[in-house]
Short mmCIF file of C-alpha atoms in Angstrom, two decimals:
data_model
loop_
_atom_site.label_atom_id
_atom_site.label_comp_id
_atom_site.label_asym_id
_atom_site.label_seq_id
_atom_site.Cartn_x
_atom_site.Cartn_y
_atom_site.Cartn_z
CA MET A 254 18.43 67.31 38.91
CA THR A 255 20.04 66.24 42.20
CA PRO A 256 19.00 68.54 45.07
CA PRO A 257 21.78 70.14 47.11
CA LYS A 258 22.91 68.46 50.32
CA PRO A 259 20.68 69.75 53.13
CA ALA A 260 22.13 71.46 56.18
CA ASP A 261 21.30 68.47 58.40
CA GLY A 262 23.41 66.21 56.17
CA PHE A 263 20.59 63.76 55.51
CA ARG A 264 19.49 62.95 51.97
CA TYR A 265 17.32 59.95 51.23
CA ALA A 266 18.82 59.43 47.78
CA ASP A 267 22.22 58.80 49.38
CA LEU A 268 21.02 55.59 51.10
CA THR A 269 22.27 52.43 49.43
CA PRO A 270 19.27 50.30 48.39
CA ALA A 271 18.97 46.75 49.71
CA THR A 272 18.23 44.10 47.09
CA ASP A 273 17.33 41.25 49.46
CA PHE A 274 13.92 41.89 50.98
CA LEU A 275 14.77 40.04 54.21
CA SER A 276 17.64 42.47 54.80
CA ILE A 277 15.17 45.29 55.39
CA LEU A 278 14.41 43.63 58.75
CA ASP A 279 17.99 44.44 59.82
CA ASP A 280 18.46 47.61 61.87
CA ALA A 281 21.75 48.23 60.06
CA ALA A 282 19.86 49.01 56.83
CA TYR A 283 18.14 52.04 58.39
CA ARG A 284 19.12 55.62 59.04
CA ALA A 285 17.42 57.96 61.50
CA VAL A 286 15.57 60.90 59.97
CA PRO A 287 16.55 64.29 61.50
CA GLU A 288 14.00 65.88 63.80
CA GLU A 289 13.65 68.94 61.51
CA TRP A 290 11.81 66.74 58.98
CA TRP A 291 8.09 66.06 58.71
CA VAL A 292 5.87 63.06 58.06
CA ALA A 293 2.99 63.70 55.66
CA VAL A 294 0.33 61.12 56.41
CA THR A 295 -3.11 60.59 54.86
CA ASP A 296 -5.98 58.16 54.83
CA VAL A 297 -9.43 57.82 53.31
CA VAL A 298 -12.12 58.18 55.97
CA ASP A 299 -14.35 55.07 56.14
CA SER A 300 -12.39 53.29 53.46
CA THR A 301 -13.98 50.05 54.68
CA GLY A 302 -17.42 51.39 53.79
CA ALA A 303 -16.23 52.60 50.39
CA ILE A 304 -14.65 49.23 49.67
CA ALA A 305 -17.82 47.41 50.75
CA ALA A 306 -19.67 49.57 48.21
CA GLY A 307 -17.31 48.33 45.47
CA ARG A 308 -15.12 51.46 45.37
CA TYR A 309 -11.80 49.81 46.15
CA ARG A 310 -10.27 51.06 42.88
CA ALA A 311 -11.24 54.63 43.81
CA VAL A 312 -9.81 54.21 47.33
CA ASN A 313 -6.47 52.98 45.94
CA PHE A 314 -6.45 55.77 43.35
CA VAL A 315 -6.87 58.46 46.02
CA GLY A 316 -4.23 56.82 48.22
CA ALA A 317 -1.73 56.88 45.36
CA ALA A 318 -2.78 60.41 44.34
CA VAL A 319 -1.17 61.77 47.50
CA ILE A 320 2.20 60.39 46.39
CA ALA A 321 1.78 61.65 42.83
CA ALA A 322 0.78 65.13 44.03
CA LEU A 323 3.74 65.45 46.39
CA ARG A 324 6.26 64.09 43.88
CA ASN A 325 5.07 66.53 41.22
CA ALA A 326 4.92 69.50 43.60
CA LEU A 327 8.47 68.76 44.76
CA GLU A 328 9.90 68.57 41.24
CA ARG A 329 9.84 64.76 41.12
CA ARG A 330 12.59 64.38 43.67
CA ASP A 331 13.41 60.93 44.99
CA LEU A 332 10.92 61.03 47.87
CA PRO A 333 10.65 58.45 50.67
CA PHE A 334 7.02 57.27 50.53
CA VAL A 335 4.92 54.24 51.36
CA PHE A 336 1.53 53.34 49.88
CA GLY A 337 -0.90 51.78 52.35
CA GLY A 338 -3.90 51.06 50.14
CA ASP A 339 -6.27 53.68 51.56
CA GLY A 340 -3.60 56.28 52.24
CA ALA A 341 0.09 57.05 52.17
CA SER A 342 2.98 58.35 54.25
CA VAL A 343 5.74 60.56 52.81
CA LEU A 344 8.85 62.06 54.41
CA VAL A 345 9.15 65.79 53.79
CA ALA A 346 12.37 67.78 54.17
CA PRO A 347 12.37 71.03 56.18
CA ASP A 348 12.50 73.23 53.09
CA GLU A 349 9.68 71.28 51.43
CA ALA A 350 7.05 71.57 54.17
CA GLU A 351 5.11 74.57 52.83
CA THR A 352 5.02 73.22 49.28
CA ALA A 353 3.95 69.81 50.57
CA LYS A 354 1.20 71.39 52.68
CA GLY A 355 -0.23 73.11 49.60
CA ALA A 356 -0.18 69.89 47.58
CA LEU A 357 -1.85 67.96 50.41
CA ALA A 358 -4.56 70.62 50.80
CA ALA A 359 -5.32 70.53 47.07
CA THR A 360 -5.46 66.72 47.10
CA VAL A 361 -7.91 66.72 50.02
CA THR A 362 -10.18 69.07 48.05
CA TRP A 363 -9.84 67.05 44.84
CA ALA A 364 -10.62 63.76 46.63
CA ARG A 365 -13.79 65.28 48.08
CA ASP A 366 -15.05 67.14 45.01
CA ALA A 367 -13.88 64.89 42.16
CA MET A 368 -13.79 61.44 43.76
CA GLY A 369 -16.49 61.72 46.42
CA LEU A 370 -14.14 60.48 49.15
CA SER A 371 -13.12 62.16 52.38
CA LEU A 372 -9.35 62.27 52.64
CA ARG A 373 -7.73 63.49 55.82
CA ALA A 374 -4.14 64.69 55.87
CA ALA A 375 -1.60 65.81 58.45
CA LEU A 376 1.99 67.04 58.57
CA VAL A 377 3.51 65.65 61.75
CA PRO A 378 6.92 66.96 62.89
CA VAL A 379 9.57 64.30 63.47
CA SER A 380 10.62 66.29 66.54
CA GLU A 381 7.26 65.53 68.16
CA ILE A 382 7.54 61.87 67.22
CA ARG A 383 10.95 61.69 68.91
CA ALA A 384 9.69 63.55 71.98
CA ALA A 385 7.01 60.87 72.34
CA GLY A 386 9.69 58.17 72.45
CA HIS A 387 9.46 56.93 68.86
CA ALA A 388 11.79 57.19 65.88
CA VAL A 389 11.49 57.58 62.15
CA GLU A 390 14.12 55.39 60.51
CA VAL A 391 14.23 54.86 56.77
CA ALA A 392 15.87 52.39 54.39
CA ARG A 393 15.61 51.78 50.66
CA TYR A 394 14.64 48.49 49.03
CA ALA A 395 15.14 47.94 45.30
CA PRO A 396 12.92 45.20 43.83
CA SER A 397 14.58 45.90 40.47
CA PRO A 398 17.61 47.88 39.23
CA ASP A 399 15.28 50.70 38.17
CA ILE A 400 13.34 51.61 41.32
CA ALA A 401 13.75 51.73 45.09
CA TYR A 402 10.98 52.04 47.66
CA ALA A 403 11.23 53.45 51.18
CA MET A 404 10.98 51.13 54.18
CA PHE A 405 10.38 52.44 57.71
CA MET A 406 11.09 51.37 61.30
CA GLY A 407 10.96 52.96 64.71
CA GLY A 408 7.23 53.38 65.30
CA GLY A 409 7.20 56.92 63.96
CA LEU A 410 4.78 56.30 61.10
CA ALA A 411 2.34 54.54 63.43
CA PHE A 412 2.55 57.55 65.77
CA ALA A 413 1.90 59.92 62.85
CA GLU A 414 -1.13 57.90 61.77
CA HIS A 415 -2.49 58.04 65.32
CA ALA A 416 -1.98 61.82 65.37
CA LEU A 417 -3.81 62.08 62.04
CA LYS A 418 -6.82 60.21 63.36
CA GLN A 419 -6.86 62.39 66.48
CA GLY A 420 -7.01 65.49 64.27
CA ARG A 421 -3.59 66.80 65.28
CA HIS A 422 -1.46 68.71 62.74
CA ALA A 423 -4.33 68.48 60.26
CA VAL A 424 -3.97 70.00 56.81
CA ALA A 425 -7.18 71.78 55.91
CA ALA A 426 -8.75 71.41 52.49
CA ALA A 427 -7.86 74.00 49.88
CA PRO A 428 -10.65 76.18 48.47
CA ALA A 429 -13.12 74.49 46.14
CA GLY A 430 -11.75 74.00 42.65
CA ALA A 431 -8.17 73.36 43.77
CA GLN A 432 -6.49 70.75 41.56
CA PRO A 433 -3.25 68.98 42.51
CA ASP A 434 -0.79 68.07 39.77
CA LEU A 435 -1.47 64.34 39.30
CA THR A 436 0.58 63.93 36.14
CA GLY A 437 1.49 60.28 35.63
CA LEU A 438 -1.22 58.81 37.87
CA THR A 439 -3.17 56.10 36.03
CA CYS A 440 -5.24 53.01 36.72
CA ARG A 441 -5.50 51.38 33.28
CA PHE A 442 -4.69 47.72 33.88
CA GLU A 443 -7.32 45.11 34.60
CA PRO A 444 -7.16 43.24 37.91
CA ALA A 445 -4.51 40.50 37.86
CA ARG A 446 -6.36 37.26 38.53
CA ALA A 447 -4.64 34.84 40.88
CA ARG A 448 -2.64 32.29 38.90
CA HIS A 449 -1.82 29.99 41.81
CA GLY A 450 -5.05 29.96 43.80
CA LEU A 451 -5.68 33.27 45.55
CA ILE A 452 -4.35 36.72 46.34
CA LEU A 453 -3.41 36.99 50.01
CA SER A 454 -3.04 40.40 51.66
CA VAL A 455 -0.98 40.26 54.86
CA LEU A 456 -0.37 42.86 57.57
CA VAL A 457 1.85 41.96 60.56
CA VAL A 458 3.10 44.15 63.42
CA ALA A 459 5.06 43.35 66.58
CA ALA A 460 2.83 42.84 69.61
CA GLU A 461 3.04 45.48 72.32
CA GLY A 462 5.71 44.49 74.82
CA ALA A 463 7.07 41.66 72.67
CA ASP A 464 10.76 40.88 72.55
CA ARG A 465 12.03 42.87 69.57
CA GLU A 466 14.29 40.18 68.12
CA ALA A 467 11.78 37.39 68.59
CA ALA A 468 9.02 39.42 66.93
CA ARG A 469 11.35 40.32 64.06
CA ALA A 470 12.23 36.62 63.63
CA ALA A 471 8.54 35.70 63.44
CA ILE A 472 7.98 38.34 60.76
CA ALA A 473 11.02 37.06 58.85
CA ASP A 474 9.55 33.55 58.96
CA ALA A 475 6.37 34.86 57.30
CA VAL A 476 8.47 36.50 54.57
CA ARG A 477 10.36 33.26 53.96
CA LEU A 478 7.15 31.28 53.68
CA ALA A 479 5.68 33.79 51.20
CA ALA A 480 8.88 33.55 49.14
CA GLU A 481 8.07 29.89 48.48
CA ALA A 482 5.37 31.08 46.09
CA PRO A 483 6.39 31.43 42.42
CA ALA A 484 8.24 34.72 41.74
CA ASN A 485 8.34 35.37 45.51
CA GLY A 486 4.57 35.81 45.37
CA ASN A 487 4.53 38.71 42.89
CA PRO A 488 0.85 38.85 41.91
CA LEU A 489 1.51 40.53 38.55
CA PRO A 490 1.82 37.99 35.73
CA PRO A 491 4.71 37.92 33.26
CA GLY A 492 3.93 40.51 30.62
CA ALA A 493 1.79 42.54 33.07
CA PRO A 494 -1.97 42.44 33.77
CA PRO A 495 -4.34 42.64 30.80
CA LEU A 496 -5.52 45.88 29.22
CA ARG A 497 -8.91 46.68 27.80
CA TRP A 498 -10.35 49.83 26.30
CA PRO A 499 -11.73 51.98 27.66
CA PRO A 500 -9.88 51.09 30.86
CA ALA A 501 -11.78 50.31 34.03
CA GLY A 502 -10.15 53.31 35.71
CA PHE A 503 -11.09 55.66 32.87
CA ALA A 504 -13.44 57.84 34.95
CA HIS A 505 -10.81 58.24 37.68
CA GLU A 506 -8.18 59.29 35.19
CA VAL A 507 -10.54 61.92 33.74
CA ARG A 508 -11.03 63.31 37.25
CA ALA A 509 -7.27 63.34 37.83
CA ARG A 510 -6.58 65.48 34.78
CA GLY A 511 -6.70 69.21 35.35
CA PRO A 512 -9.05 71.51 33.49
CA LEU A 513 -8.73 71.28 29.72
CA ARG A 514 -10.22 74.62 28.77
CA GLY A 515 -12.55 74.07 31.73
CA SER A 516 -14.53 71.32 30.05
CA ARG A 517 -15.13 67.84 31.49
CA ALA A 518 -16.25 66.71 28.03
CA LEU A 519 -12.95 67.79 26.47
CA ARG A 520 -11.06 65.99 29.24
CA ARG A 521 -13.03 62.82 28.54
CA LEU A 522 -12.26 63.01 24.84
CA HIS A 523 -8.60 63.67 25.55
CA VAL A 524 -8.29 60.68 27.92
CA LEU A 525 -10.27 58.47 25.53
CA GLY A 526 -7.84 59.31 22.75
CA THR A 527 -4.67 58.89 24.79
CA THR A 528 -5.80 55.59 26.34
CA LEU A 529 -6.88 54.23 22.94
CA LEU A 530 -3.48 55.06 21.48
CA ALA A 531 -1.67 53.57 24.49
CA THR A 532 -3.74 50.38 24.34
CA ALA A 533 -2.94 49.95 20.65
CA ILE A 534 0.78 50.48 21.26
CA PHE A 535 0.84 47.89 24.06
CA ARG A 536 -1.21 45.30 22.20
CA LEU A 537 0.94 45.61 19.09
CA GLY A 538 4.16 45.64 21.11
CA LEU A 539 5.37 48.82 19.45
CA SER A 540 8.28 51.14 20.16
CA VAL A 541 7.75 54.88 19.85
CA GLY A 542 10.91 56.95 20.08
CA ALA A 543 12.69 55.94 23.31
CA PHE A 544 9.60 54.09 24.57
CA SER A 545 9.28 50.33 24.12
CA ALA A 546 5.97 48.73 25.09
CA PRO A 547 7.41 45.23 25.82
CA ARG A 548 10.20 46.73 27.92
CA TYR A 549 7.74 48.88 29.88
CA LEU A 550 5.55 45.88 30.70
CA ASP A 551 8.56 43.90 31.90
CA GLU A 552 9.61 46.86 34.05
CA LEU A 553 6.08 47.15 35.44
CA VAL A 554 6.20 43.60 36.80
CA ALA A 555 9.77 43.99 38.11
CA ASN A 556 8.99 47.34 39.80
CA ALA A 557 5.80 46.12 41.51
CA ASP A 558 5.45 47.31 45.12
CA PHE A 559 3.82 44.14 46.47
CA ARG A 560 5.75 43.81 49.74
CA LYS A 561 7.05 46.46 52.09
CA TYR A 562 7.87 47.28 55.69
CA ASP A 563 6.51 50.40 57.38
CA ASP A 564 6.49 49.77 61.13
CA GLY A 565 5.09 46.39 60.11
CA LEU A 566 5.07 43.95 57.22
CA ARG A 567 2.67 44.40 54.30
CA MET A 568 2.46 41.87 51.49
CA THR A 569 -0.02 41.16 48.71
CA ILE A 570 1.00 37.84 47.19
CA ASP A 571 -0.27 35.27 44.70
CA CYS A 572 -0.09 31.83 46.32
CA GLY A 573 -1.90 28.53 46.66
CA PRO A 574 -4.47 27.85 49.40
CA ASP A 575 -2.06 25.46 51.13
CA LEU A 576 0.70 28.07 51.36
CA ALA A 577 -1.80 30.70 52.54
CA ALA A 578 -2.90 28.32 55.28
CA ARG A 579 0.72 27.70 56.32
CA ILE A 580 1.40 31.45 56.51
CA GLU A 581 -1.72 31.94 58.61
CA ALA A 582 -0.82 29.03 60.92
CA GLN A 583 2.71 30.37 61.42
CA LEU A 584 1.36 33.83 62.27
CA GLN A 585 -1.28 32.36 64.59
CA ALA A 586 1.45 30.53 66.51
CA ALA A 587 3.53 33.72 66.75
CA GLU A 588 0.46 35.64 67.88
CA ALA A 589 -0.36 33.02 70.53
CA ALA A 590 3.22 33.39 71.79
CA GLY A 591 2.64 37.13 72.24
CA LEU A 592 5.08 38.12 69.50
CA VAL A 593 2.92 39.63 66.74
CA ARG A 594 -0.56 40.74 65.78
CA PHE A 595 -1.72 40.21 62.21
CA GLY A 596 -4.58 40.55 59.75
CA LEU A 597 -5.16 38.66 56.52
CA HIS A 598 -7.57 38.97 53.61
CA ARG A 599 -8.03 36.51 50.76
CA GLN A 600 -9.40 37.57 47.37
CA ALA A 601 -9.38 36.50 43.74
CA ALA A 602 -7.30 39.26 42.10
CA ALA A 603 -4.84 42.08 42.66
CA LEU A 604 -5.25 45.69 41.60
CA THR A 605 -2.45 47.89 40.24
CA THR A 606 -2.29 51.68 40.47
CA CYS A 607 0.53 53.32 38.52
CA ILE A 608 2.58 56.51 38.59
CA THR A 609 4.44 56.98 35.31
CA PRO A 610 5.56 60.59 34.85
CA VAL A 611 7.79 59.76 31.84
CA ALA A 612 6.89 56.50 30.08
CA ALA A 613 10.29 56.13 28.39
CA GLN A 614 12.09 56.14 31.75
CA ALA A 615 12.35 52.93 33.76
CA ASP A 616 11.60 54.37 37.22
CA HIS A 617 7.80 54.14 37.02
CA VAL A 618 6.12 52.88 40.21
CA HIS A 619 3.26 50.40 40.54
CA PHE A 620 1.33 49.94 43.77
CA VAL A 621 -0.31 46.55 44.27
CA ASP A 622 -3.24 45.88 46.59
CA GLY A 623 -5.86 43.19 46.81
CA GLU A 624 -8.77 43.87 44.48
CA ASP A 625 -11.23 43.43 47.32
CA GLY A 626 -9.55 46.08 49.50
CA GLY A 627 -6.81 43.77 50.76
CA TYR A 628 -4.70 46.04 52.96
CA ALA A 629 -7.71 47.89 54.37
CA ARG A 630 -9.49 44.60 55.12
CA ALA A 631 -6.35 43.11 56.70
CA ALA A 632 -5.97 46.27 58.82
CA GLN A 633 -9.61 46.00 59.89
CA ALA A 634 -9.00 42.44 61.11
CA LEU A 635 -5.78 43.47 62.89
CA LYS A 636 -7.39 46.42 64.67
CA ALA A 637 -10.31 44.25 65.79
CA LYS A 638 -7.83 41.88 67.43
CA ILE A 639 -6.01 44.72 69.16
CA ARG A 640 -9.35 45.99 70.51
CA GLY A 641 -10.29 42.47 71.57
CA GLU A 642 -13.28 42.31 69.23
CA PRO A 643 -14.46 39.22 67.32
CA ALA A 644 -13.40 39.05 63.69
CA ALA A 645 -15.74 40.90 61.33
CA PRO A 646 -17.41 38.85 58.60
CA ALA A 647 -15.66 39.03 55.26
CA LEU A 648 -17.22 41.20 52.59
CA THR A 649 -17.04 40.44 48.89
CA GLY A 650 -17.33 43.93 47.38
CA ARG A 651 -18.81 43.53 43.88
CA GLY A 652 -18.85 39.78 44.30
CA GLU A 653 -15.70 39.15 42.26
CA SER A 654 -14.06 37.42 45.24
CA ALA A 655 -16.97 35.11 45.97
CA GLY A 656 -15.93 31.49 46.31
CA VAL A 657 -12.40 32.29 47.48
CA PRO A 658 -11.73 30.95 51.01
CA VAL A 659 -11.80 33.69 53.64
#
């Protein structure tokens, strides 16, 4: 159902999606968000420590859970959101703020009690962001005909993240036992092993005080280099990543399901049964009613959210060591010229976290991150540079990335 036109005249779904990723670096693709709106922003506290302990799948799952919870609470409207690996940002309309606050509070409680991770959340008013001299500008990018992801400019999301970490506009946890509606959130696919050498996670932002156009050109150069990789660097292989049963994310999916007559054991049996049936359908390439397993897997690869722009460039790409070195050298030159700051992380595989509310529909979303905590590790390297600290030694999580150049 299409929501009515809001009083401020702004509706995200009305924005025409760009189909060329480079065009999302053009100011003309963006529209300012009215100051009556809000930015919901979250992150996992000490995600670096959790990733170092081998919990990168759990960190990604909690980051994506925020998006699933808000989409479900807001009747699966076409929400502007961005997945950052260890958190997410979502635009919230004025009439959605109270509902969004409740969903965020329940997700904070669920992350703590069910997943053992501390999730902080805030609802930051766009009016405050504007008063501080920043903007929230949004565009839509469609990697396939079936899905469009939000892109952001203006510095507003970075401001909201800073406010979150300062404890401003915090959303308190709901009472113990609160359960957000996480329908559609799954983590069933195995990591996608690099087919061309390695999985490179990239995070690039304009340097403070840099010429805007020159910094944007340097970022565009990095995008062009990455596009030299097969399939523009999409780390998901044709036909999608492999499946096994029970899936590696089985325990997370059990925790995401609400009470089934109050019994964890019944939830485990239910998820075991549904994942066994789904695995059989995919492996046999079956169609069930309006659902086609081969079509879904093709859509999964086409819909993959492996590159985005949210006040900076994020990419997780499959490329060869030579191309990774060229991307790094280009960014180092731009950084030396005072144009950008960047962080990189190399690993052996990419991880996919999925939101599929209705499997027969083609608009399912799939968030891609490096298996070894790619975006969080790249952000760690970037922040160390901004603080003037030496680069931290690379960690290898469970050891699955050992041997990959870092």
